[in-house]
C-alpha cells in the first residue's frame, strides 16, 4: 500500500473516531502518524475497517475492536494487541513477527499464509481460525483455544503449544518439529502426514486423533494418551519413546525414554527444526528492537513543537480609479 493510501485510510479512521469517541487519549491529528509509525490507540473502534497493507510498528492497540476488519497483507512488527478482538477479521498474508496477541480473540478469523515467527498468542481465543500454510516458527501459543482450527500445511517448528485446547483441529501435513505440545488436548485432531521430529508430547491427550503417515522420530510420548488414536502403527512408535504412563492402542508398544537401550538418532530434519526455532527467536528479538526504536522516534515526533508558520505576504496596494 502506498503512503498516500495509508494516509487516506488513517484520515478516514480519524473521522470515524470523532463520531464514536473511541480513541482514548489520542488526538485525531495523531492518527495518520500512528498508523505509519506506531503509537497508542487503546480501545480503538476499528471494526469492519479496510486496513489492507497497513503497517503497525511498535504500536499499542490493546483491547482494540477489529471485528471483521480487512487487514490482508498488514504488518504487526513488535506491536501490542493484547486482548484485542479480531474475530472474523481477514489477516491473510499478514506479517506478525514478534507481535503480542496475548488473550486476543480470533474466532473465525482468516490468517492463512501469515508469517508470525516469534509472535505471542498465549491464551488467545482462536476457535475455527484458518492458519493453514502459515509460518509460525517459534510462536508462543501456550493455553490458546484452537478448537477446530485449521493449521494444515503450516510450519510450527519450535512452537510452544503447551496446554492448548485443539480439539478437532486440523494439523495435517504440518511441520511440528522440535515443538512443545505438553499437556495439550488434541482429541479428534488430524495429524495425517504431520512431522513431529524431536517434539515433546508428554501428557497430551490424543483421543480419536488421526496419525496416519505422521513422522514421530525422536518424539517424546511419555504420559500421553493415544489409547484411541487412529492410523498409528508399530513402525511409527519404534522411532519414538514413552514411559509407563503412555497409553497406546491395543497391540502396540513403545520404548522407554529413560531406558538404556533407546537408540538415539539425530536426523537432518531434527537439526533443521532446531535451527529454525533458534532463527525464529532471533527474528522475534530483532523485531522487538526495531519496534522499540520506531516507538521512540514516533514519541519524539509527537513531542516536537510544530514549526512556525511563515508570515503572510503583504497584499499589494489597490490602484485608485481615475
Short mmCIF file of C-alpha atoms in Angstrom, two decimals:
data_model
loop_
_atom_site.label_atom_id
_atom_site.label_comp_id
_atom_site.label_asym_id
_atom_site.label_seq_id
_atom_site.Cartn_x
_atom_site.Cartn_y
_atom_site.Cartn_z
CA UNK A 1 0.00 0.00 0.00
CA UNK A 2 1.37 3.44 -0.89
CA UNK A 3 1.96 6.13 1.72
CA UNK A 4 -0.86 8.18 0.20
CA UNK A 5 -3.36 5.32 0.53
CA UNK A 6 -2.29 4.66 4.13
CA UNK A 7 -2.71 8.35 4.96
CA UNK A 8 -6.17 8.45 3.37
CA UNK A 9 -7.19 5.35 5.31
CA UNK A 10 -5.82 6.82 8.52
CA UNK A 11 -7.70 10.08 8.00
CA UNK A 12 -10.87 8.06 7.49
CA UNK A 13 -10.22 6.38 10.83
CA UNK A 14 -9.74 9.74 12.49
CA UNK A 15 -13.10 10.98 11.23
CA UNK A 16 -14.74 7.81 12.50
CA UNK A 17 -13.08 8.30 15.88
CA UNK A 18 -14.58 11.78 16.16
CA UNK A 19 -18.03 10.27 15.76
CA UNK A 20 -17.52 7.32 18.09
CA UNK A 21 -15.10 8.93 20.60
CA UNK A 22 -13.14 5.69 20.59
CA UNK A 23 -9.56 6.94 20.57
CA UNK A 24 -8.94 7.17 24.29
CA UNK A 25 -6.16 9.68 24.98
CA UNK A 26 -5.15 10.00 21.33
CA UNK A 27 -5.80 13.15 19.34
CA UNK A 28 -7.29 12.78 15.88
CA UNK A 29 -4.38 14.57 14.25
CA UNK A 30 -2.07 11.83 15.55
CA UNK A 31 -3.89 9.01 13.75
CA UNK A 32 -2.05 9.20 10.39
CA UNK A 33 1.28 9.32 12.20
CA UNK A 34 0.22 6.43 14.43
CA UNK A 35 -0.79 4.19 11.53
CA UNK A 36 2.54 4.58 9.76
CA UNK A 37 4.96 4.59 12.72
CA UNK A 38 3.30 3.29 15.85
CA UNK A 39 1.80 4.95 18.88
CA UNK A 40 -1.00 4.20 21.30
CA UNK A 41 -4.62 3.53 20.42
CA UNK A 42 -6.04 1.51 23.31
CA UNK A 43 -9.71 0.50 22.96
CA UNK A 44 -9.84 1.72 19.36
CA UNK A 45 -13.10 1.14 17.48
CA UNK A 46 -11.94 -0.21 14.11
CA UNK A 47 -14.48 -2.93 13.43
CA UNK A 48 -15.09 -3.58 9.76
CA UNK A 49 -12.40 -1.11 8.66
CA UNK A 50 -10.40 -1.63 5.48
CA UNK A 51 -6.74 -1.60 6.56
CA UNK A 52 -5.13 -3.74 3.88
CA UNK A 53 -1.35 -3.38 3.89
CA UNK A 54 -1.30 -1.16 7.00
CA UNK A 55 1.95 -1.14 8.98
CA UNK A 56 1.76 -1.32 12.78
CA UNK A 57 5.30 -0.97 14.15
CA UNK A 58 5.78 -0.74 17.90
CA UNK A 59 2.11 0.23 18.21
CA UNK A 60 -0.15 -0.35 21.21
CA UNK A 61 -3.65 -1.44 20.17
CA UNK A 62 -4.53 -3.29 23.36
CA UNK A 63 -8.25 -4.16 23.60
CA UNK A 64 -8.88 -2.67 20.16
CA UNK A 65 -12.08 -3.69 18.37
CA UNK A 66 -11.07 -5.03 14.95
CA UNK A 67 -14.01 -7.38 14.44
CA UNK A 68 -14.40 -8.11 10.74
CA UNK A 69 -11.59 -5.73 9.76
CA UNK A 70 -9.77 -6.22 6.45
CA UNK A 71 -6.08 -6.50 7.38
CA UNK A 72 -4.81 -8.52 4.45
CA UNK A 73 -1.07 -8.08 3.98
CA UNK A 74 -0.77 -5.90 7.09
CA UNK A 75 2.40 -5.79 9.20
CA UNK A 76 2.41 -6.05 13.01
CA UNK A 77 6.12 -5.79 13.84
CA UNK A 78 6.63 -5.88 17.60
CA UNK A 79 3.19 -4.38 18.22
CA UNK A 80 0.88 -4.92 21.18
CA UNK A 81 -2.62 -6.27 20.54
CA UNK A 82 -3.24 -7.76 23.99
CA UNK A 83 -6.94 -8.69 24.44
CA UNK A 84 -7.80 -7.14 21.07
CA UNK A 85 -10.85 -8.55 19.27
CA UNK A 86 -10.04 -9.69 15.73
CA UNK A 87 -12.96 -12.08 15.39
CA UNK A 88 -13.91 -12.67 11.74
CA UNK A 89 -11.05 -10.40 10.65
CA UNK A 90 -9.24 -11.11 7.39
CA UNK A 91 -5.47 -11.21 8.01
CA UNK A 92 -4.40 -13.40 5.12
CA UNK A 93 -0.75 -12.89 4.24
CA UNK A 94 -0.08 -10.63 7.24
CA UNK A 95 3.32 -10.37 8.95
CA UNK A 96 3.22 -10.65 12.74
CA UNK A 97 6.86 -11.16 13.71
CA UNK A 98 7.43 -10.51 17.40
CA UNK A 99 3.88 -9.18 17.88
CA UNK A 100 1.96 -9.63 21.13
CA UNK A 101 -1.55 -11.09 20.83
CA UNK A 102 -1.84 -12.43 24.39
CA UNK A 103 -5.51 -13.03 25.22
CA UNK A 104 -6.65 -11.74 21.83
CA UNK A 105 -9.81 -13.03 20.14
CA UNK A 106 -9.59 -14.54 16.66
CA UNK A 107 -12.80 -16.58 16.40
CA UNK A 108 -13.48 -17.47 12.74
CA UNK A 109 -10.66 -15.19 11.58
CA UNK A 110 -8.73 -15.87 8.37
CA UNK A 111 -4.96 -15.98 8.89
CA UNK A 112 -3.84 -18.32 6.14
CA UNK A 113 -0.37 -17.66 4.80
CA UNK A 114 0.70 -15.39 7.66
CA UNK A 115 4.30 -15.04 8.83
CA UNK A 116 4.36 -14.83 12.62
CA UNK A 117 7.75 -16.10 13.75
CA UNK A 118 8.18 -15.47 17.46
CA UNK A 119 4.69 -13.99 17.87
CA UNK A 120 2.92 -14.45 21.20
CA UNK A 121 -0.61 -15.91 21.10
CA UNK A 122 -0.62 -17.10 24.71
CA UNK A 123 -4.17 -17.61 25.97
CA UNK A 124 -5.62 -16.37 22.68
CA UNK A 125 -9.15 -17.46 21.74
CA UNK A 126 -8.82 -18.90 18.22
CA UNK A 127 -11.68 -21.33 17.57
CA UNK A 128 -12.23 -22.23 13.91
CA UNK A 129 -9.43 -19.90 12.84
CA UNK A 130 -7.79 -20.59 9.47
CA UNK A 131 -3.99 -20.73 9.94
CA UNK A 132 -3.31 -23.01 7.00
CA UNK A 133 0.01 -22.70 5.14
CA UNK A 134 1.33 -20.23 7.72
CA UNK A 135 4.82 -19.73 9.18
CA UNK A 136 4.65 -19.98 12.96
CA UNK A 137 8.28 -20.73 13.77
CA UNK A 138 8.86 -20.34 17.49
CA UNK A 139 5.36 -18.95 18.03
CA UNK A 140 4.05 -18.96 21.62
CA UNK A 141 0.55 -20.42 21.82
CA UNK A 142 0.52 -21.61 25.44
CA UNK A 143 -3.03 -22.24 26.66
CA UNK A 144 -4.60 -20.98 23.44
CA UNK A 145 -8.01 -22.19 22.31
CA UNK A 146 -7.52 -23.77 18.87
CA UNK A 147 -10.66 -25.88 18.83
CA UNK A 148 -11.49 -26.90 15.23
CA UNK A 149 -8.76 -24.59 13.92
CA UNK A 150 -7.13 -25.28 10.56
CA UNK A 151 -3.33 -25.41 10.73
CA UNK A 152 -2.84 -27.75 7.78
CA UNK A 153 0.48 -27.41 5.93
CA UNK A 154 1.69 -24.85 8.48
CA UNK A 155 5.26 -24.60 9.78
CA UNK A 156 5.34 -24.72 13.59
CA UNK A 157 8.97 -25.64 14.15
CA UNK A 158 9.95 -24.78 17.70
CA UNK A 159 6.44 -23.54 18.52
CA UNK A 160 5.08 -23.77 22.07
CA UNK A 161 1.58 -25.26 22.19
CA UNK A 162 1.72 -26.35 25.80
CA UNK A 163 -1.72 -26.78 27.36
CA UNK A 164 -3.66 -25.75 24.25
CA UNK A 165 -7.21 -26.84 23.54
CA UNK A 166 -7.02 -28.13 19.97
CA UNK A 167 -9.98 -30.49 19.88
CA UNK A 168 -10.91 -31.32 16.31
CA UNK A 169 -8.10 -29.16 14.90
CA UNK A 170 -6.52 -29.93 11.53
CA UNK A 171 -2.71 -30.30 11.62
CA UNK A 172 -2.47 -32.46 8.51
CA UNK A 173 0.90 -32.08 6.71
CA UNK A 174 2.01 -29.58 9.36
CA UNK A 175 5.66 -29.35 10.47
CA UNK A 176 5.75 -29.59 14.26
CA UNK A 177 9.42 -30.50 14.59
CA UNK A 178 11.05 -29.54 17.91
CA UNK A 179 7.71 -28.18 19.13
CA UNK A 180 6.16 -28.36 22.61
CA UNK A 181 2.72 -29.97 22.85
CA UNK A 182 2.97 -30.91 26.53
CA UNK A 183 -0.39 -31.28 28.27
CA UNK A 184 -2.42 -30.19 25.26
CA UNK A 185 -5.85 -31.57 24.37
CA UNK A 186 -5.86 -32.83 20.78
CA UNK A 187 -8.96 -35.01 20.82
CA UNK A 188 -10.15 -35.90 17.31
CA UNK A 189 -7.41 -33.75 15.77
CA UNK A 190 -5.89 -34.71 12.43
CA UNK A 191 -2.12 -35.17 12.22
CA UNK A 192 -2.12 -37.03 8.91
CA UNK A 193 1.36 -36.79 7.32
CA UNK A 194 2.49 -34.33 10.02
CA UNK A 195 6.10 -34.18 11.27
CA UNK A 196 6.91 -34.42 15.00
CA UNK A 197 10.68 -34.89 14.84
CA UNK A 198 12.11 -34.20 18.29
CA UNK A 199 8.81 -32.88 19.65
CA UNK A 200 7.60 -33.09 23.26
CA UNK A 201 4.12 -34.62 23.54
CA UNK A 202 4.27 -35.51 27.24
CA UNK A 203 0.92 -35.81 28.97
CA UNK A 204 -1.03 -34.70 25.90
CA UNK A 205 -4.44 -36.16 25.04
CA UNK A 206 -4.88 -37.63 21.56
CA UNK A 207 -8.17 -39.48 21.99
CA UNK A 208 -9.52 -40.19 18.50
CA UNK A 209 -6.68 -38.27 16.79
CA UNK A 210 -5.52 -39.39 13.33
CA UNK A 211 -1.77 -40.11 12.99
CA UNK A 212 -1.80 -41.83 9.60
CA UNK A 213 1.54 -41.18 7.89
CA UNK A 214 2.85 -38.99 10.72
CA UNK A 215 6.60 -38.92 11.46
CA UNK A 216 7.26 -39.43 15.19
CA UNK A 217 11.05 -39.67 15.01
CA UNK A 218 12.63 -38.79 18.37
CA UNK A 219 9.26 -37.65 19.73
CA UNK A 220 8.66 -37.98 23.48
CA UNK A 221 5.25 -39.51 24.23
CA UNK A 222 5.70 -40.00 27.98
CA UNK A 223 2.34 -39.95 29.74
CA UNK A 224 0.48 -39.19 26.51
CA UNK A 225 -2.94 -40.73 25.92
CA UNK A 226 -3.10 -42.32 22.46
CA UNK A 227 -5.33 -45.21 23.50
CA UNK A 228 -7.98 -44.41 20.90
CA UNK A 229 -5.72 -42.79 18.31
CA UNK A 230 -6.19 -43.80 14.69
CA UNK A 231 -3.62 -44.51 11.99
CA UNK A 232 -0.78 -45.42 14.38
CA UNK A 233 1.43 -48.40 13.60
CA UNK A 234 4.39 -50.04 15.30
CA UNK A 235 6.91 -48.66 12.81
CA UNK A 236 5.97 -45.12 13.80
CA UNK A 237 6.22 -45.85 17.51
CA UNK A 238 9.58 -47.58 17.10
CA UNK A 239 11.04 -44.18 16.21
CA UNK A 240 9.58 -42.52 19.33
CA UNK A 241 9.78 -43.16 23.07
CA UNK A 242 7.44 -43.04 26.05
CA UNK A 243 7.09 -44.39 29.57
CA UNK A 244 4.78 -46.49 31.74
CA UNK A 245 2.14 -43.77 31.60
CA UNK A 246 1.91 -43.77 27.80
CA UNK A 247 -1.44 -45.18 26.71
CA UNK A 248 -1.47 -46.85 23.28
CA UNK A 249 -3.99 -48.69 21.09
CA UNK A 250 -4.20 -52.40 21.80
CA UNK A 251 -1.33 -54.42 20.33
CA UNK A 252 1.16 -51.54 20.09
CA UNK A 253 4.16 -50.83 22.31
CA UNK A 254 6.79 -48.15 22.80
CA UNK A 255 10.29 -48.00 24.24
CA UNK A 256 11.03 -46.23 27.48
CA UNK A 257 12.63 -42.82 27.06
CA UNK A 258 14.79 -43.35 30.14
CA UNK A 259 15.86 -46.87 29.16
CA UNK A 260 19.47 -47.63 28.41
CA UNK A 261 18.71 -49.36 25.15
CA UNK A 262 16.98 -46.46 23.46
CA UNK A 263 18.50 -45.70 20.10
CA UNK A 264 19.23 -42.00 19.62
CA UNK A 265 19.18 -40.89 16.04
CA UNK A 266 19.66 -37.21 15.28
CA UNK A 267 18.16 -36.72 11.85
CA UNK A 268 18.77 -33.84 9.47
CA UNK A 269 15.13 -32.76 9.86
CA UNK A 270 15.60 -32.52 13.64
CA UNK A 271 18.71 -30.39 13.23
CA UNK A 272 16.82 -28.20 10.77
CA UNK A 273 13.95 -27.84 13.23
CA UNK A 274 16.32 -26.73 15.98
CA UNK A 275 17.95 -24.22 13.62
CA UNK A 276 14.55 -22.87 12.53
CA UNK A 277 13.41 -22.47 16.14
CA UNK A 278 16.60 -20.57 17.03
CA UNK A 279 16.23 -18.39 13.93
CA UNK A 280 12.63 -17.59 14.88
CA UNK A 281 13.75 -16.29 18.27
CA UNK A 282 16.43 -14.14 16.64
CA UNK A 283 13.82 -12.69 14.26
CA UNK A 284 11.44 -12.00 17.14
CA UNK A 285 14.14 -10.22 19.16
CA UNK A 286 15.16 -8.16 16.14
CA UNK A 287 11.53 -7.17 15.53
CA UNK A 288 11.14 -6.06 19.14
CA UNK A 289 14.32 -3.95 18.97
CA UNK A 290 13.21 -2.33 15.71
CA UNK A 291 9.73 -1.74 17.13
CA UNK A 292 11.14 -0.04 20.22
CA UNK A 293 13.29 2.24 18.04
CA UNK A 294 10.28 3.19 15.90
CA UNK A 295 8.18 3.83 19.00
CA UNK A 296 10.84 6.19 20.40
CA UNK A 297 11.03 8.00 17.07
CA UNK A 298 7.24 8.34 16.93
CA UNK A 299 7.12 9.67 20.50
CA UNK A 300 9.83 12.22 19.72
CA UNK A 301 7.95 13.29 16.60
CA UNK A 302 4.74 13.83 18.55
CA UNK A 303 6.56 15.75 21.28
CA UNK A 304 8.44 18.03 18.86
CA UNK A 305 6.96 21.55 18.60
CA UNK A 306 5.31 22.40 15.32
CA UNK A 307 7.48 24.61 13.06
CA UNK A 308 6.41 28.28 13.00
CA UNK A 309 4.25 29.32 10.10
CA UNK A 310 5.87 31.71 7.65
CA UNK A 311 4.42 35.25 7.71
CA UNK A 312 1.79 36.01 5.13
CA UNK A 313 2.91 38.08 2.19
CA UNK A 314 1.56 41.66 2.28
CA UNK A 315 -1.31 42.40 -0.05
CA UNK A 316 -0.45 44.63 -2.99
CA UNK A 317 -1.89 48.17 -2.75
CA UNK A 318 -5.12 48.74 -4.61
CA UNK A 319 -4.93 51.06 -7.59
CA UNK A 320 -7.16 54.15 -7.35
CA UNK A 321 -9.67 54.72 -10.11
CA UNK A 322 -9.04 57.83 -12.22
#
